[in-house]
Short mmCIF file of C-alpha atoms in Angstrom, two decimals:
data_model
loop_
_atom_site.label_atom_id
_atom_site.label_comp_id
_atom_site.label_asym_id
_atom_site.label_seq_id
_atom_site.Cartn_x
_atom_site.Cartn_y
_atom_site.Cartn_z
CA MET A 13 -0.98 -1.87 4.69
CA ALA A 14 1.62 0.69 3.58
CA ALA A 15 1.67 0.12 -0.12
CA GLU A 16 -1.29 -0.36 -2.36
CA MET A 17 -1.75 -3.40 -4.58
CA ALA A 18 -4.07 -2.87 -7.56
CA LEU A 19 -4.69 -4.69 -10.80
CA LEU A 20 -3.15 -2.89 -13.70
CA LYS A 21 -5.30 -0.43 -15.57
CA PRO A 22 -4.51 2.93 -17.20
CA ILE A 23 -3.89 5.48 -14.51
CA SER A 24 -5.53 8.89 -14.40
CA LYS A 25 -4.38 11.80 -12.33
CA PHE A 26 -5.47 12.14 -8.76
CA THR A 27 -5.60 15.70 -7.56
CA PRO A 28 -7.27 17.13 -4.48
CA LYS A 29 -9.83 19.71 -5.37
CA LEU A 30 -8.37 22.35 -3.12
CA SER A 31 -7.81 26.04 -3.50
CA THR A 32 -4.66 27.02 -5.32
CA ASN A 33 -4.05 29.48 -2.46
CA PRO A 34 -4.05 27.28 0.64
CA ARG A 35 -3.47 30.30 2.94
CA THR A 36 -7.02 31.56 2.22
CA HIS A 37 -8.33 28.55 4.16
CA SER A 38 -6.14 28.89 7.21
CA THR A 39 -9.09 29.45 9.52
CA LYS A 40 -11.36 26.80 8.15
CA PHE A 41 -11.44 23.02 8.52
CA PHE A 42 -12.48 20.66 5.75
CA THR A 43 -13.66 17.07 5.85
CA ILE A 44 -12.45 15.03 2.87
CA THR A 45 -14.87 12.50 1.39
CA MET A 46 -14.42 10.38 -1.71
CA SER A 47 -16.32 10.45 -4.99
CA THR A 48 -16.30 7.34 -7.15
CA THR A 49 -15.69 7.71 -10.85
CA SER A 50 -14.27 4.33 -11.82
CA GLN A 51 -15.87 2.10 -14.43
CA THR A 52 -17.24 -0.28 -11.76
CA SER A 53 -19.24 2.48 -10.05
CA THR A 54 -22.84 3.22 -10.89
CA LYS A 55 -22.97 6.67 -9.38
CA ALA A 56 -20.91 9.20 -7.48
CA ALA A 57 -20.73 8.70 -3.80
CA THR A 58 -22.32 11.40 -1.70
CA THR A 59 -21.23 12.59 1.71
CA THR A 60 -23.00 11.66 4.88
CA ALA A 61 -20.95 13.97 7.09
CA LYS A 62 -22.97 16.36 9.20
CA PRO A 63 -22.23 20.02 8.47
CA SER A 64 -20.96 22.16 11.27
CA LYS A 65 -20.06 25.79 11.72
CA LYS A 66 -16.37 24.99 11.69
CA ALA A 67 -16.28 22.27 9.05
CA GLY A 68 -16.63 22.30 5.32
CA LYS A 69 -16.52 19.46 2.86
CA THR A 70 -14.39 18.91 -0.22
CA ALA A 71 -14.43 15.93 -2.54
CA ILE A 72 -11.45 13.98 -3.75
CA LYS A 73 -11.78 12.10 -7.00
CA GLU A 74 -11.35 8.34 -6.74
CA THR A 75 -9.39 6.97 -9.66
CA LEU A 76 -8.65 3.45 -10.81
CA LEU A 77 -5.53 3.22 -8.65
CA THR A 78 -6.77 5.04 -5.60
CA PRO A 79 -6.04 2.78 -2.60
CA ARG A 80 -8.74 0.12 -2.46
CA PHE A 81 -10.62 -1.73 0.28
CA TYR A 82 -10.47 -5.53 0.20
CA THR A 83 -12.62 -8.44 1.21
CA THR A 84 -12.14 -12.17 0.88
CA ASP A 85 -13.82 -15.57 1.31
CA PHE A 86 -13.84 -15.72 5.08
CA ASP A 87 -15.29 -19.27 5.11
CA GLU A 88 -12.26 -20.52 3.17
CA MET A 89 -10.01 -18.58 5.52
CA GLU A 90 -11.55 -20.44 8.43
CA ARG A 91 -10.83 -23.76 6.76
CA LEU A 92 -7.30 -22.82 5.97
CA PHE A 93 -6.55 -22.02 9.60
CA ASN A 94 -8.42 -24.87 11.16
CA THR A 95 -5.75 -26.87 13.00
CA GLU A 96 -7.77 -30.07 12.66
CA ILE A 97 -7.86 -29.77 8.85
CA ASN A 98 -4.48 -28.19 8.12
CA LYS A 99 -1.67 -30.14 9.76
CA ASN A 100 0.95 -27.78 8.24
CA LEU A 101 0.07 -25.02 10.72
CA ASP A 102 3.05 -24.39 12.98
CA GLN A 103 1.40 -23.06 16.09
CA TYR A 104 4.79 -22.61 17.74
CA GLU A 105 5.81 -20.15 15.06
CA PHE A 106 2.48 -18.27 15.25
CA GLU A 107 2.78 -18.06 19.04
CA ALA A 108 6.28 -16.61 18.71
CA LEU A 109 4.91 -14.06 16.28
CA LEU A 110 2.03 -13.32 18.62
CA GLN A 111 4.46 -12.46 21.42
CA GLU A 112 6.22 -10.03 19.02
CA PHE A 113 2.93 -8.26 18.34
CA LYS A 114 1.91 -8.22 22.02
CA THR A 115 5.15 -6.47 22.90
CA ASP A 116 3.85 -3.49 20.88
CA TYR A 117 7.19 -1.78 20.36
CA ASN A 118 5.49 1.35 18.92
CA GLN A 119 2.89 1.83 21.59
CA THR A 120 4.29 5.25 22.53
CA HIS A 121 5.98 6.06 19.25
CA PHE A 122 3.22 7.99 17.45
CA VAL A 123 3.16 11.06 19.63
CA ARG A 124 2.83 14.39 17.84
CA ASN A 125 4.41 17.69 18.78
CA LYS A 126 4.17 21.33 17.72
CA GLU A 127 6.66 20.74 14.87
CA PHE A 128 3.88 19.25 12.76
CA LYS A 129 1.62 22.28 12.53
CA GLU A 130 4.55 24.68 12.27
CA ALA A 131 6.03 22.71 9.34
CA ALA A 132 2.63 22.45 7.62
CA ASP A 133 2.19 26.18 7.83
CA LYS A 134 5.44 26.71 5.98
CA ILE A 135 4.51 24.41 3.10
CA GLU A 136 2.74 26.48 0.42
CA GLY A 137 1.54 26.35 -3.15
CA PRO A 138 1.68 23.15 -5.18
CA MET A 139 3.84 21.40 -2.58
CA ARG A 140 1.13 21.91 -0.02
CA GLN A 141 -1.40 20.08 -2.25
CA ILE A 142 1.12 17.32 -2.93
CA PHE A 143 1.56 16.73 0.83
CA VAL A 144 -2.22 16.65 1.32
CA GLU A 145 -2.49 13.98 -1.41
CA PHE A 146 0.39 12.00 0.13
CA LEU A 147 -1.32 12.00 3.55
CA GLU A 148 -4.75 11.18 2.18
CA ARG A 149 -3.63 8.26 0.03
CA SER A 150 -1.46 6.87 2.77
CA CYS A 151 -4.21 7.19 5.36
CA THR A 152 -6.71 5.41 3.04
CA ALA A 153 -4.27 2.56 2.42
CA GLU A 154 -3.58 2.06 6.12
CA PHE A 155 -7.29 2.17 6.93
CA SER A 156 -7.97 -0.43 4.26
CA GLY A 157 -5.57 -2.77 6.06
CA PHE A 158 -7.24 -2.05 9.35
CA LEU A 159 -10.67 -3.07 8.04
CA LEU A 160 -9.43 -6.29 6.45
CA TYR A 161 -7.34 -7.38 9.42
CA LYS A 162 -10.05 -6.49 11.92
CA GLU A 163 -12.61 -8.68 10.11
CA LEU A 164 -10.20 -11.58 9.83
CA GLY A 165 -9.48 -11.32 13.53
CA ARG A 166 -13.15 -11.50 14.27
CA ARG A 167 -13.91 -14.35 11.92
CA LEU A 168 -11.00 -16.59 12.93
CA LYS A 169 -11.44 -16.19 16.69
CA LYS A 170 -13.07 -19.62 17.18
CA THR A 171 -11.13 -21.46 14.45
CA ASN A 172 -7.63 -20.35 15.44
CA PRO A 173 -7.43 -17.93 18.38
CA VAL A 174 -3.70 -17.35 18.00
CA VAL A 175 -3.85 -16.34 14.33
CA ALA A 176 -7.03 -14.36 15.05
CA GLU A 177 -5.30 -12.35 17.78
CA ILE A 178 -2.39 -11.58 15.47
CA PHE A 179 -4.77 -10.19 12.90
CA SER A 180 -6.48 -8.11 15.59
CA LEU A 181 -3.13 -6.72 16.73
CA MET A 182 -2.18 -5.91 13.13
CA SER A 183 -5.46 -4.05 12.82
CA ARG A 184 -4.38 -2.08 15.92
CA ASP A 185 -1.15 -1.09 14.11
CA GLU A 186 -2.98 -0.10 10.94
CA ALA A 187 -5.56 1.94 12.89
CA ARG A 188 -2.74 3.71 14.74
CA HIS A 189 -1.03 4.54 11.43
CA ALA A 190 -4.25 5.74 9.81
CA GLY A 191 -5.05 7.91 12.80
CA PHE A 192 -1.58 9.42 12.83
CA LEU A 193 -1.83 10.26 9.13
CA ASN A 194 -5.30 11.69 9.58
CA LYS A 195 -3.97 13.91 12.34
CA GLY A 196 -1.40 15.08 9.83
CA LEU A 197 -4.20 16.17 7.52
CA SER A 198 -5.54 18.35 10.36
CA ASP A 199 -2.26 20.34 10.11
CA PHE A 200 -3.52 21.29 6.67
CA ASN A 201 -7.01 22.07 8.01
CA LEU A 202 -8.43 18.88 6.52
CA ALA A 203 -9.68 15.55 7.83
CA LEU A 204 -10.52 12.26 6.08
CA ASP A 205 -14.00 10.94 6.96
CA LEU A 206 -13.02 7.35 7.64
CA GLY A 207 -16.52 6.43 8.79
CA PHE A 208 -17.90 7.51 5.46
CA LEU A 209 -15.23 5.58 3.59
CA THR A 210 -16.12 2.44 5.47
CA LYS A 211 -19.71 2.56 4.26
CA ALA A 212 -19.39 4.16 0.85
CA ARG A 213 -16.32 2.57 -0.75
CA LYS A 214 -16.67 -0.47 -2.99
CA TYR A 215 -14.74 -3.51 -1.76
CA THR A 216 -12.51 -5.57 -4.11
CA PHE A 217 -12.83 -9.32 -3.62
CA PHE A 218 -9.63 -11.40 -3.56
CA LYS A 219 -9.43 -15.16 -2.90
CA PRO A 220 -7.45 -15.94 0.27
CA LYS A 221 -4.30 -16.99 -1.58
CA PHE A 222 -4.32 -13.73 -3.52
CA ILE A 223 -4.72 -11.80 -0.27
CA PHE A 224 -1.64 -13.62 1.01
CA TYR A 225 0.50 -12.81 -2.07
CA ALA A 226 -0.70 -9.23 -2.43
CA THR A 227 -0.56 -8.26 1.24
CA TYR A 228 2.84 -9.83 1.82
CA LEU A 229 4.18 -7.70 -1.05
CA SER A 230 2.31 -4.62 0.16
CA GLU A 231 3.79 -4.84 3.62
CA LYS A 232 7.33 -5.58 2.49
CA ILE A 233 7.37 -2.88 -0.18
CA GLY A 234 5.99 -0.51 2.43
CA TYR A 235 8.90 -1.36 4.69
CA TRP A 236 11.46 -0.62 1.98
CA ARG A 237 9.78 2.62 0.98
CA TYR A 238 9.66 3.89 4.57
CA ILE A 239 13.18 2.91 5.61
CA THR A 240 14.63 4.32 2.37
CA ILE A 241 12.94 7.66 2.84
CA TYR A 242 13.99 7.75 6.47
CA ARG A 243 17.64 7.01 5.73
CA HIS A 244 17.71 9.57 2.95
CA LEU A 245 16.24 12.36 5.07
CA LYS A 246 18.49 11.49 8.00
CA ALA A 247 21.49 11.97 5.69
CA ASN A 248 19.92 15.07 4.08
CA PRO A 249 18.01 16.90 6.76
CA GLU A 250 17.53 20.01 4.58
CA TYR A 251 14.80 18.10 2.79
CA GLN A 252 12.95 17.24 6.00
CA LEU A 253 9.90 19.39 5.12
CA TYR A 254 7.47 17.67 7.50
CA PRO A 255 8.22 15.72 10.69
CA ILE A 256 6.18 12.66 9.89
CA PHE A 257 9.19 11.19 8.09
CA LYS A 258 11.13 11.16 11.36
CA TYR A 259 8.79 8.44 12.54
CA PHE A 260 9.41 6.10 9.61
CA GLU A 261 12.30 4.15 11.22
CA ASN A 262 10.12 2.59 13.87
CA TRP A 263 6.98 2.72 11.72
CA CYS A 264 8.47 0.57 9.03
CA GLN A 265 9.10 -2.21 11.56
CA ASP A 266 5.34 -2.60 11.89
CA GLU A 267 5.24 -3.20 8.16
CA ASN A 268 8.11 -5.65 8.41
CA ARG A 269 6.44 -7.65 11.17
CA HIS A 270 3.19 -7.79 9.21
CA GLY A 271 5.09 -9.10 6.23
CA ASP A 272 6.82 -11.76 8.40
CA PHE A 273 3.42 -12.87 9.57
CA PHE A 274 2.17 -13.31 6.01
CA SER A 275 5.34 -15.21 5.20
CA ALA A 276 4.45 -17.59 8.04
CA LEU A 277 0.92 -17.91 6.67
CA LEU A 278 2.23 -18.85 3.24
CA LYS A 279 4.60 -21.42 4.76
CA ALA A 280 1.55 -22.95 6.50
CA GLN A 281 -0.14 -23.29 3.08
CA PRO A 282 2.51 -25.01 0.91
CA GLN A 283 -0.03 -25.54 -1.86
CA PHE A 284 0.35 -21.77 -2.54
CA LEU A 285 4.07 -22.11 -2.99
CA ASN A 286 5.07 -25.45 -4.45
CA ASP A 287 3.53 -25.88 -7.91
CA TRP A 288 3.68 -24.26 -11.32
CA LYS A 289 0.53 -22.21 -10.72
CA ALA A 290 2.10 -20.73 -7.60
CA LYS A 291 5.10 -19.60 -9.65
CA LEU A 292 2.81 -17.91 -12.24
CA TRP A 293 0.73 -16.15 -9.60
CA SER A 294 3.83 -15.05 -7.69
CA ARG A 295 5.27 -13.40 -10.81
CA PHE A 296 1.86 -11.85 -11.64
CA PHE A 297 1.54 -10.18 -8.21
CA CYS A 298 5.14 -9.04 -8.20
CA LEU A 299 4.61 -7.43 -11.59
CA SER A 300 1.27 -5.84 -10.51
CA VAL A 301 2.74 -4.29 -7.37
CA TYR A 302 5.95 -3.06 -8.97
CA VAL A 303 4.31 -1.53 -12.03
CA THR A 304 1.52 0.04 -10.04
CA MET A 305 4.06 1.76 -7.75
CA TYR A 306 6.30 2.82 -10.57
CA LEU A 307 3.51 4.37 -12.67
CA ASN A 308 1.86 5.99 -9.66
CA ASP A 309 5.10 7.52 -8.40
CA CYS A 310 6.13 8.77 -11.85
CA GLN A 311 2.90 10.82 -11.83
CA ARG A 312 4.05 12.34 -8.54
CA THR A 313 7.63 13.22 -9.17
CA ALA A 314 7.15 16.62 -7.57
CA PHE A 315 6.62 14.94 -4.15
CA TYR A 316 9.85 12.92 -4.35
CA GLU A 317 11.82 15.84 -5.76
CA GLY A 318 10.44 17.94 -2.89
CA ILE A 319 12.13 15.62 -0.39
CA GLY A 320 15.28 15.37 -2.50
CA LEU A 321 14.76 11.98 -4.14
CA GLY A 322 14.93 10.96 -7.75
CA THR A 323 11.62 9.18 -8.36
CA LYS A 324 12.79 6.43 -10.69
CA GLU A 325 16.03 5.80 -8.80
CA PHE A 326 14.05 5.54 -5.50
CA ASP A 327 11.47 3.20 -7.03
CA MET A 328 14.03 0.88 -8.57
CA HIS A 329 15.90 0.63 -5.25
CA VAL A 330 12.67 -0.26 -3.50
CA ILE A 331 11.65 -2.77 -6.18
CA ILE A 332 15.07 -4.48 -6.10
CA GLU A 333 15.19 -4.76 -2.33
CA THR A 334 11.57 -5.91 -2.14
CA ASN A 335 12.22 -8.47 -4.80
CA ARG A 336 15.25 -9.86 -2.95
CA THR A 337 13.20 -10.13 0.25
CA THR A 338 10.27 -11.75 -1.61
CA ALA A 339 12.59 -14.31 -3.19
CA ARG A 340 13.00 -15.88 0.28
CA ILE A 341 9.40 -17.11 0.21
CA PHE A 342 7.86 -16.83 -3.28
CA PRO A 343 8.69 -19.78 -5.58
CA ALA A 344 9.56 -17.41 -8.45
CA VAL A 345 10.19 -13.69 -8.78
CA LEU A 346 10.85 -11.30 -11.62
CA ASP A 347 14.38 -10.52 -12.79
CA VAL A 348 14.06 -6.85 -11.86
CA GLU A 349 17.84 -6.34 -11.88
CA ASN A 350 17.94 -7.06 -15.62
CA PRO A 351 18.28 -3.57 -17.28
CA GLU A 352 15.55 -4.55 -19.73
CA PHE A 353 13.02 -4.66 -16.90
CA LYS A 354 13.54 -0.96 -16.13
CA ARG A 355 13.42 -0.08 -19.81
CA LYS A 356 10.00 -1.76 -19.99
CA LEU A 357 8.82 0.20 -16.93
CA ASP A 358 9.94 3.46 -18.57
CA ARG A 359 8.12 2.62 -21.76
CA MET A 360 4.99 1.94 -19.68
CA VAL A 361 5.38 5.38 -18.11
CA GLU A 362 5.50 6.99 -21.58
CA ILE A 363 2.40 5.07 -22.73
CA ASN A 364 0.56 5.95 -19.54
CA GLN A 365 1.34 9.63 -19.98
CA LYS A 366 -0.18 9.51 -23.44
CA LEU A 367 -3.26 7.78 -22.04
CA ILE A 368 -3.59 10.58 -19.46
CA ALA A 369 -3.28 13.21 -22.19
CA VAL A 370 -6.01 11.53 -24.16
CA GLY A 371 -8.26 11.46 -21.14
CA GLU A 372 -7.69 15.16 -20.51
CA SER A 373 -8.22 16.19 -24.12
CA GLN A 374 -11.35 17.98 -25.32
CA ASP A 375 -12.19 15.21 -27.82
CA ILE A 376 -15.58 13.58 -27.75
CA PRO A 377 -15.77 10.21 -25.98
CA LEU A 378 -15.77 8.20 -29.21
CA VAL A 379 -12.58 9.82 -30.46
CA LYS A 380 -10.96 9.39 -27.00
CA ASN A 381 -11.74 5.68 -27.04
CA MET A 382 -10.38 5.24 -30.52
CA LYS A 383 -7.14 6.96 -29.50
CA ARG A 384 -6.88 4.80 -26.40
CA ILE A 385 -7.07 1.47 -28.25
CA PRO A 386 -3.49 1.40 -29.67
CA LEU A 387 -2.14 2.85 -26.41
CA VAL A 388 -3.83 0.22 -24.23
CA ALA A 389 -2.60 -2.50 -26.64
CA ALA A 390 0.92 -1.16 -26.33
CA LEU A 391 0.73 -1.08 -22.51
CA VAL A 392 -0.63 -4.63 -22.41
CA SER A 393 2.17 -5.69 -24.73
CA GLU A 394 4.82 -4.24 -22.45
CA LEU A 395 3.19 -5.85 -19.41
CA LEU A 396 3.11 -9.24 -21.11
CA ALA A 397 6.71 -8.91 -22.26
CA ALA A 398 7.83 -8.04 -18.69
CA TYR A 399 5.84 -10.98 -17.30
CA LEU A 400 7.38 -13.37 -19.82
CA MET A 401 10.99 -12.36 -19.11
CA PRO A 402 12.88 -15.38 -17.73
CA PRO A 403 12.11 -15.43 -13.98
CA ILE A 404 14.35 -16.17 -11.05
CA GLU A 405 13.53 -19.48 -9.41
CA SER A 406 13.49 -18.83 -5.69
CA GLY A 407 11.86 -19.46 -2.30
CA SER A 408 11.69 -22.49 -0.05
CA VAL A 409 9.27 -23.78 2.49
CA ASP A 410 12.20 -25.41 4.33
CA PHE A 411 13.11 -22.48 6.56
CA ALA A 412 15.19 -22.30 9.67
CA ASP A 413 13.29 -21.95 12.91
CA PHE A 414 11.54 -18.63 13.22
CA GLU A 415 13.62 -15.96 14.85
CA PRO A 416 11.95 -12.49 15.20
CA GLN A 417 14.38 -9.79 14.28
CA LEU A 418 14.53 -6.17 13.13
CA VAL A 419 15.68 -5.44 9.60
CA TYR A 420 17.55 -2.26 8.82
#
């Protein structure tokens, strides 16, 4: 699950608590755990990692938009994919998809070489911390997908073996991605304690139909992010600071195949696509994903500038392409190519920056909360205005026969 879907809330900064001089830790290895500070948490998480002579521990703050772990109503999922109950299930299409996943095009793709460590050793100062954050957030998002897909594969095994096996193979892909990213952290003398995260992180509950909307968007937006970065760095190799980006061309096809599978799932559940409620939910999830990415990335412009990209230009390209892809299946999408949509996003960025400044101020909590009220109201107003912009009617459940293909 390459891109993270989260409900919209004010964003706070997410910074690894690492030394400002990374070279001083060149002979030590750190295990990254997560501490929970969001409003839904009752106390900070504590590490369960066993200390060793070679390993230390450093905490990373979990903010409201840190990649989340998801769960769903598995009993409802079993009903949705019961072939005796749901006559819309096209097993032929799922079997064709299954063969795609079994082929495992990337089985030997994620093989590291000495370039990784050599490149990491050359990255210093703030950019080194930025890369650590990129790897950690990406690893957590991929691992979140692994956990969800693995459980769905287990729970659906008796109800629909074909769909269950696809979920299991997608969990294979996500585990491979997460492991590759975690290996990248080792180049910076760090490691993410995935076992700890599995037990300690809170899980966000989404109904099955919301899982379908959100995960489809997450996979497709992940595809467009990866392929755009890959193409840019191929054309501008002087910005290739770390070799992980060279793997994005094949990597993004995993995301694309996962998105195609969720497209097939939605087609098998026409009640999620063919009424006015479906149109409202489709627009809501599009807005949530696009705004979340835009606000998150605008807090991390140094990363994108470090690889030669303009953050806002990159994000708008990804949003527009994702929206065009999504319009093939969602019954309604946002008019993101209307210049007013970007103006609203930019105003949200300005408001969010003010919210961050309030949170980092030395004011007492009461004063901070009073200052936040008009800013939160302004942010909600912009979100509502963006949501209420005239949508684009789109999508169809009357598709041509499924034909697996690569998208470049």
